PDB file of C-alpha atoms in Angstrom:
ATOM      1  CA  UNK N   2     171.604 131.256 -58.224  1.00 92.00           C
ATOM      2  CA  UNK N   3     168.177 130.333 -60.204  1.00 95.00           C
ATOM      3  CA  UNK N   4     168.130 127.669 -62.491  1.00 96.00           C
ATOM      4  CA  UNK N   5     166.040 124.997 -64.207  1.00 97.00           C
ATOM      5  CA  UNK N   6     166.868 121.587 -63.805  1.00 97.00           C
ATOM      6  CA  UNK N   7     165.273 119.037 -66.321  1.00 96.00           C
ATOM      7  CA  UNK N   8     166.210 115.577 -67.921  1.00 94.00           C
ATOM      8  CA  UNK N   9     165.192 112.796 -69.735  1.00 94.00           C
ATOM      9  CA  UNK N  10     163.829 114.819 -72.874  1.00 95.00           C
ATOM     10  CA  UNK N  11     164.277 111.740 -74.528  1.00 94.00           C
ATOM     11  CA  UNK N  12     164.203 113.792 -78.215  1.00 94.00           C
ATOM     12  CA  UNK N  13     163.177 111.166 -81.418  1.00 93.00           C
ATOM     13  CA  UNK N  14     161.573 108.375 -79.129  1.00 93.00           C
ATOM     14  CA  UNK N  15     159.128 106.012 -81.261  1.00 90.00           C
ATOM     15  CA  UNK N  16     155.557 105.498 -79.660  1.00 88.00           C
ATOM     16  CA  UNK N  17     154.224 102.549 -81.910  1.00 87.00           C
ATOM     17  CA  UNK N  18     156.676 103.478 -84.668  1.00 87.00           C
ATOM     18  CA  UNK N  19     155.350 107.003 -84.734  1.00 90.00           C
ATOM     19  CA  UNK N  20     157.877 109.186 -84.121  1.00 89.00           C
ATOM     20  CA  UNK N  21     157.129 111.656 -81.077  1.00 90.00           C
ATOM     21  CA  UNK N  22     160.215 114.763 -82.456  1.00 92.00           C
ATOM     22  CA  UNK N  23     156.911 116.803 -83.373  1.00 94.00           C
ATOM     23  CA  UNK N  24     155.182 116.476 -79.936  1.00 94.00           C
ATOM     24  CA  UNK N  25     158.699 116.874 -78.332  1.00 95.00           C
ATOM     25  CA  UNK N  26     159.193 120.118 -80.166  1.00 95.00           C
ATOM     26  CA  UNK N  27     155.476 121.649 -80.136  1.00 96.00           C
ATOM     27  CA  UNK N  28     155.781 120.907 -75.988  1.00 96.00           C
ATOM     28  CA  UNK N  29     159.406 122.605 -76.030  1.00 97.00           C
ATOM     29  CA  UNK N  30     158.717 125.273 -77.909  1.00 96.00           C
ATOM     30  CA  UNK N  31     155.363 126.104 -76.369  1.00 97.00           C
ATOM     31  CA  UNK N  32     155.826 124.948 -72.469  1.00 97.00           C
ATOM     32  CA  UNK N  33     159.219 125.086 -71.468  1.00 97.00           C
ATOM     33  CA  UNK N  34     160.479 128.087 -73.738  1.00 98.00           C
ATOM     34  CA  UNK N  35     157.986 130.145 -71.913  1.00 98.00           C
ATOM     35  CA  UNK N  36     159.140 128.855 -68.555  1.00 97.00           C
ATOM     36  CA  UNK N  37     162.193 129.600 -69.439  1.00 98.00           C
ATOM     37  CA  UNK N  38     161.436 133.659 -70.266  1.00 98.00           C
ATOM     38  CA  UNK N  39     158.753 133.711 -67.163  1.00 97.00           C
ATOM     39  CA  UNK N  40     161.767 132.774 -64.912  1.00 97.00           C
ATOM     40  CA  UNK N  41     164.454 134.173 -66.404  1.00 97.00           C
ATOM     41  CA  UNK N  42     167.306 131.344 -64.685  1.00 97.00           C
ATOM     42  CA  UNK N  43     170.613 131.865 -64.459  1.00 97.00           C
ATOM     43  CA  UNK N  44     171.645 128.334 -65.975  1.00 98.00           C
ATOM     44  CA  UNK N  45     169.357 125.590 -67.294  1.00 98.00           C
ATOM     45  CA  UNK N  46     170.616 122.065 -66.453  1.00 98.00           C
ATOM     46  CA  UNK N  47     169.625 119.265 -68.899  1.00 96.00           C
ATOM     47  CA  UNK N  48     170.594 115.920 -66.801  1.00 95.00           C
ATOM     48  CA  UNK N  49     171.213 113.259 -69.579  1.00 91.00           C
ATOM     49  CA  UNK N  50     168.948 111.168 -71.709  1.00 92.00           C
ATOM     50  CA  UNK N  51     169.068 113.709 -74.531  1.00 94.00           C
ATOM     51  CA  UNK N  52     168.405 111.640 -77.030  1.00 94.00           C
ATOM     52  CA  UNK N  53     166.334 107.869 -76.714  1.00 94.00           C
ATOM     53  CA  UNK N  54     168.825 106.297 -78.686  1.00 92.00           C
ATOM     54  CA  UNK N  55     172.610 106.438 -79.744  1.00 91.00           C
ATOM     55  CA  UNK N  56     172.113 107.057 -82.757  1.00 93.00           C
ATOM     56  CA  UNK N  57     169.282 109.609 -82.801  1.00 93.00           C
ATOM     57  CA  UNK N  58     167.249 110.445 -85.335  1.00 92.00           C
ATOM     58  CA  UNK N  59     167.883 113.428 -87.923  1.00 94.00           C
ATOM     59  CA  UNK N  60     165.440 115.384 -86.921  1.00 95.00           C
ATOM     60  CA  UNK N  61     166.137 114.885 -82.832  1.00 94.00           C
ATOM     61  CA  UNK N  62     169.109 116.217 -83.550  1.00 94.00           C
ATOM     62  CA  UNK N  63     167.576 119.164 -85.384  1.00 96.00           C
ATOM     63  CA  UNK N  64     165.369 119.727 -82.598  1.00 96.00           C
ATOM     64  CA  UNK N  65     168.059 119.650 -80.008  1.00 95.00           C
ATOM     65  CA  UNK N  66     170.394 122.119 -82.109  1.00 95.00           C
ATOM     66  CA  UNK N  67     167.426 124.904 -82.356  1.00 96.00           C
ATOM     67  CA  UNK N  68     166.740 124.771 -78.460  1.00 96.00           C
ATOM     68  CA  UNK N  69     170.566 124.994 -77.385  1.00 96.00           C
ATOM     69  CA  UNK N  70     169.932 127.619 -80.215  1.00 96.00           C
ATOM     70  CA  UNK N  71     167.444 129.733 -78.244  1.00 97.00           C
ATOM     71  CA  UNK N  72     168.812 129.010 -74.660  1.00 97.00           C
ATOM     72  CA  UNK N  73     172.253 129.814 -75.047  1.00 96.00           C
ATOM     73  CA  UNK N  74     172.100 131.678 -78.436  1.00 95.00           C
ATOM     74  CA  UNK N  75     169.107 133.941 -78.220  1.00 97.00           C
ATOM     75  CA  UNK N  76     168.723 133.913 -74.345  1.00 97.00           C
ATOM     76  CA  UNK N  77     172.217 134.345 -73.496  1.00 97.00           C
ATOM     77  CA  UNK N  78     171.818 131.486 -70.354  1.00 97.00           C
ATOM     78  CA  UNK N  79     174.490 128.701 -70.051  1.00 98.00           C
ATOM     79  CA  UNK N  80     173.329 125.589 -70.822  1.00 97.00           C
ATOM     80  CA  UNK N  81     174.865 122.504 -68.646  1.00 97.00           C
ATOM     81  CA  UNK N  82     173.983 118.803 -70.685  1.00 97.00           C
ATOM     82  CA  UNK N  83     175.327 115.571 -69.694  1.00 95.00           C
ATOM     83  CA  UNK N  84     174.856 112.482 -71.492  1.00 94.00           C
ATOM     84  CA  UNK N  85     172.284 109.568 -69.956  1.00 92.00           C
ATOM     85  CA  UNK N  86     172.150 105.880 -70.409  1.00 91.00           C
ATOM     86  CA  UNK N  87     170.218 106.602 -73.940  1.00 91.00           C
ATOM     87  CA  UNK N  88     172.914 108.970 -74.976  1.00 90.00           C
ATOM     88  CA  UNK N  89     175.824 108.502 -77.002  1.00 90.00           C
ATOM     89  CA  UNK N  90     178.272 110.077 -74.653  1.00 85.00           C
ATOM     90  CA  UNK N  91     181.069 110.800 -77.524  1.00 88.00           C
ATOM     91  CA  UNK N  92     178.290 111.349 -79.662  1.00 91.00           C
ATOM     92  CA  UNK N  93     176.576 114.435 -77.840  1.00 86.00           C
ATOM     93  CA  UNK N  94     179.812 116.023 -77.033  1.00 86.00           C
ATOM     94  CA  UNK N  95     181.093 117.048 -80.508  1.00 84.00           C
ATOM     95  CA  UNK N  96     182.725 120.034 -80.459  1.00 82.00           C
ATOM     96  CA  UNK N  97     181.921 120.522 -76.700  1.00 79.00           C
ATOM     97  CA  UNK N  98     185.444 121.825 -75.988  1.00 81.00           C
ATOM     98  CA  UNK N  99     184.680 125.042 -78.781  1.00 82.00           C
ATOM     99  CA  UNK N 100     180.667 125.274 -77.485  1.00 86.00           C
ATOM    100  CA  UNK N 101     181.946 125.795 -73.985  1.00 86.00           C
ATOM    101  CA  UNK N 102     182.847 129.655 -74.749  1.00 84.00           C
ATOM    102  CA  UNK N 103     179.798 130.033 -75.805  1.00 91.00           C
ATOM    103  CA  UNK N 104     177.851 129.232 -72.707  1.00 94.00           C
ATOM    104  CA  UNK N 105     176.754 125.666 -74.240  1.00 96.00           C
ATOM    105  CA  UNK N 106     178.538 122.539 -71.893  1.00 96.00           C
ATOM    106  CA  UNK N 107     178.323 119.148 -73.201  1.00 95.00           C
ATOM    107  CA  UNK N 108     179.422 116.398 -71.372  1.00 94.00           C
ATOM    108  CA  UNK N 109     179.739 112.623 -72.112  1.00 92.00           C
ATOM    109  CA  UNK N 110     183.317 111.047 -71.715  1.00 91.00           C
ATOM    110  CA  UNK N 111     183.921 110.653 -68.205  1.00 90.00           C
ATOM    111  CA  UNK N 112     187.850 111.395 -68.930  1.00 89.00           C
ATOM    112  CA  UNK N 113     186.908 114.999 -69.889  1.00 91.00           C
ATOM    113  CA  UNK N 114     184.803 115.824 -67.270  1.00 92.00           C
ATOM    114  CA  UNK N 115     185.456 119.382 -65.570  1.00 93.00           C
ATOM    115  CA  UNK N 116     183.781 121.794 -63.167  1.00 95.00           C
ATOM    116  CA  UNK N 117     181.654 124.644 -64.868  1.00 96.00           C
ATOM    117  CA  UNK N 118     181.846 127.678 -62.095  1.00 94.00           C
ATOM    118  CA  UNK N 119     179.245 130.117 -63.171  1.00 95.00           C
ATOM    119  CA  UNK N 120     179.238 133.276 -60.250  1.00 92.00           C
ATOM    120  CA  UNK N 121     175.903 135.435 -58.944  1.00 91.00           C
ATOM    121  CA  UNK N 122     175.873 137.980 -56.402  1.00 90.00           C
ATOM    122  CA  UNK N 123     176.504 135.933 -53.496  1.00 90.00           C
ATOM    123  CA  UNK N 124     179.873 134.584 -55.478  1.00 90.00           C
ATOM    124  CA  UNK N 125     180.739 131.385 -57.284  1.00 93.00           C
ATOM    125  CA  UNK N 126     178.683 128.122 -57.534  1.00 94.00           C
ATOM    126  CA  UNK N 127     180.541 125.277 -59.253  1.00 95.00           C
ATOM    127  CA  UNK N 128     177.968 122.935 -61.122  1.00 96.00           C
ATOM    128  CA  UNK N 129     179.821 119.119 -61.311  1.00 95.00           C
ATOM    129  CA  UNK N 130     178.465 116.754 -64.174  1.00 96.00           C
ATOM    130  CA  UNK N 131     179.042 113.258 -64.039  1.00 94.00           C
ATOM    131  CA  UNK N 132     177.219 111.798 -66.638  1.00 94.00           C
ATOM    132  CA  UNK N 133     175.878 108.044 -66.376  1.00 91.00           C
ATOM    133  CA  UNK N 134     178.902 105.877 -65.501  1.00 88.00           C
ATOM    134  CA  UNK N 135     178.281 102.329 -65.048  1.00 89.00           C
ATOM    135  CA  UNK N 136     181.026 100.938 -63.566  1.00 92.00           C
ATOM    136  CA  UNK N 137     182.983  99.467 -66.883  1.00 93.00           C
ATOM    137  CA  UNK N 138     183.000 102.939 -68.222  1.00 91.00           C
ATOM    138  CA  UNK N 139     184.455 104.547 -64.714  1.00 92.00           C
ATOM    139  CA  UNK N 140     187.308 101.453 -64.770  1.00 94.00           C
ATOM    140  CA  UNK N 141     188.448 102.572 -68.599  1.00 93.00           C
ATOM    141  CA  UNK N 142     188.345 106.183 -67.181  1.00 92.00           C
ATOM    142  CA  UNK N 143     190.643 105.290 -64.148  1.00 93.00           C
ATOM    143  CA  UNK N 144     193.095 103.300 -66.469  1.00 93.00           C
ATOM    144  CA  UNK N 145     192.827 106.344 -68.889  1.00 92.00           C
ATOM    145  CA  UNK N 146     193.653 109.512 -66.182  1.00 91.00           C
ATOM    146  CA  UNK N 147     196.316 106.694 -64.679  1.00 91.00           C
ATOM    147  CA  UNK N 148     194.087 106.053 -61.250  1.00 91.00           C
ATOM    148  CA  UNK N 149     194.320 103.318 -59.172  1.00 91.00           C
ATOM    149  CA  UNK N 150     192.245 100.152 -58.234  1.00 91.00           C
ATOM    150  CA  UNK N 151     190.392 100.655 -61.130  1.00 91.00           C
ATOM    151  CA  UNK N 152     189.451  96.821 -60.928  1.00 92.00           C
ATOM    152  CA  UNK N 153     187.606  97.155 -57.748  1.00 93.00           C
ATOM    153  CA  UNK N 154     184.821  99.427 -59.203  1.00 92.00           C
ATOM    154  CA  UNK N 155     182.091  96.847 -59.558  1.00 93.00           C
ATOM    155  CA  UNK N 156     178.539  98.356 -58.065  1.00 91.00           C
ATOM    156  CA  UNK N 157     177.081 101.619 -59.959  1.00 90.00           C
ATOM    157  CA  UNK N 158     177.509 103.292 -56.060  1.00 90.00           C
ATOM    158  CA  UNK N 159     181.249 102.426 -56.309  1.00 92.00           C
ATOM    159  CA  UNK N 160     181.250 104.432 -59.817  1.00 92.00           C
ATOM    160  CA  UNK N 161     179.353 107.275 -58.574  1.00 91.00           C
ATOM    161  CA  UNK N 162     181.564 107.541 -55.584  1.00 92.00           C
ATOM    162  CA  UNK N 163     184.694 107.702 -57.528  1.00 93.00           C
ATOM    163  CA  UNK N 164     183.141 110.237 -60.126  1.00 91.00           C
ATOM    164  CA  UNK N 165     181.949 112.770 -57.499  1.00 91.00           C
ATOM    165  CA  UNK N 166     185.468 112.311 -55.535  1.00 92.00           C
ATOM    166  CA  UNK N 167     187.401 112.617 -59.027  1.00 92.00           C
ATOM    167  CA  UNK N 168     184.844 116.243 -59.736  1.00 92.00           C
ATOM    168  CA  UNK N 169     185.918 117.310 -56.583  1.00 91.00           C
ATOM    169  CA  UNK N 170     189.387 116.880 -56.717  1.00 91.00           C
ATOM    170  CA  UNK N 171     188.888 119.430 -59.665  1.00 92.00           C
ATOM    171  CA  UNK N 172     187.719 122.376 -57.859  1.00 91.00           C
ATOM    172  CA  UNK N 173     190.267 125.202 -57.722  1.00 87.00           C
ATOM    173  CA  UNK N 174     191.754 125.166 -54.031  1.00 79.00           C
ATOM    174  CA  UNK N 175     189.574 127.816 -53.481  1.00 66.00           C
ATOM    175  CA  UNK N 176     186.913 125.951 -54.053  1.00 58.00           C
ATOM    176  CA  UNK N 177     185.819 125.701 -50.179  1.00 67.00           C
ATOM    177  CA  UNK N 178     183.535 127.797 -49.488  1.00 76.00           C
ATOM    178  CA  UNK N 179     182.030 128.068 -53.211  1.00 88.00           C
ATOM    179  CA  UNK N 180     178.461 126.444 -53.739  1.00 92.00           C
ATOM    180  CA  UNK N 181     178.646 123.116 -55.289  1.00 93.00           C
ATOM    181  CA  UNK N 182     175.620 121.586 -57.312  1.00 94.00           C
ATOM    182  CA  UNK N 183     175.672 117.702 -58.435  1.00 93.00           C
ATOM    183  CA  UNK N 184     174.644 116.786 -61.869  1.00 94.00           C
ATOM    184  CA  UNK N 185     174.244 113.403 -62.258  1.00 92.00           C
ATOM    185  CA  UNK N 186     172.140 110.788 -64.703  1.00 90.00           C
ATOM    186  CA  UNK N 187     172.090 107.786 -62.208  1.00 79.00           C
ATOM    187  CA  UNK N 188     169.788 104.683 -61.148  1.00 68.00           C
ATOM    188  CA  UNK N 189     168.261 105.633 -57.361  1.00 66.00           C
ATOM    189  CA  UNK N 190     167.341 102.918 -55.190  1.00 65.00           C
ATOM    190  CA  UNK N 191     164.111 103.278 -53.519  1.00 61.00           C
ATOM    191  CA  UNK N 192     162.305 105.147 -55.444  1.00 57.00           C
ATOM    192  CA  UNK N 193     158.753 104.539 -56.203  1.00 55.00           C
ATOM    193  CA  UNK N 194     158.004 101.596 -58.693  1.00 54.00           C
ATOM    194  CA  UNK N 195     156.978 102.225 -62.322  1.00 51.00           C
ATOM    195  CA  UNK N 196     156.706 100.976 -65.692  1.00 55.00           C
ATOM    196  CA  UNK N 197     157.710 104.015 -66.933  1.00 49.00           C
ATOM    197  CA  UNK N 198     161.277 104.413 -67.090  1.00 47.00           C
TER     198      UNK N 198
END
């Protein structure tokens, strides 16, 4: 299965109070939409950080609405978004139970979390978001869904661990031999140091 894996758009970020939703659109209108039609994907992947804020701008919201527009709308490809540490997880999943039969999967609250299983040629692939989940947010989820030892998850890798178990525990039992592809908005240790986020 092709697809195009991206994050971190970061749509209505202020650079010295000047707002960058122009740039942001000129660049996704004029770089990655012709990506997009040069590789013709299967799926396109956004993996959180949507938005720079939780409460985004009106136009960043604009913006985002015309390209989930032309990917899943014009294009016809399924669109897979989770929410990042900018993100208002509740937020950017309005109405992502109705989008989802259009091809368009939002997800933010970890307590609604579900495989997508898209299928090529070779068969199924089952894409598993897990949007960021610092470890406060994974405890309310366990309470939620009735899981237990919620009060040991303390460390980010604890949360992460119980969020890819709990996606996997979700695959239909014949999920075994199907293709499995993590997306996840997370903090990596070791990675090279930056001032950049």
């Amino acid at each position: 299965m092709k697809f195009i894996h991206t994050a971190d758009w970061h749509l209505g970020k202020l650079l010295k109070e000047h707002s960058m939703t122009e740039d942001q659109a000129w660049l996704l209108e004029n770089r990655f939409l012709p990506i997009v039609d040069e590789e013709k994907p299967d799926v396109i992947l956004l993996a959180g950080d949507v938005y720079d804020r939780s409460f985004p701008p009106e136009d960043a919201v604009e913006l985002f609405d015309r390209m989930t527009e032309e990917i899943v709308g014009k294009r016809g490809i399924p669109f897979i978004v989770i929410s990042g540490n900018h993100d208002s997880a509740e937020r950017l999943a309005v109405a992502s139970r109705l989008l989802r039969s259009q091809g368009l999967y939002i997800f933010g609250p970890l307590d609604r979390l579900s495989p997508v299983i898209l299928k090529d040629e070779w068969g199924p692939v089952a894409f598993l978001p897990m949007p960021y989940s610092e470890p406060a947010r994974v405890r309310v989820m366990m309470n939620k869904l009735g899981m237990e030892e919620a009060e040991k998850v303390k460390t980010y890798e604890e949360a992460e661990k119980i969020l890819s178990s709990r996606m996997l525990s979700l695959l239909p039992d014949e999920g075994e031999g199907m293709r499995k592809i993590a997306l996840a908005h997370v903090y990596a240790a070791g990675g090279m140091s930056s001032e950049s986020e």
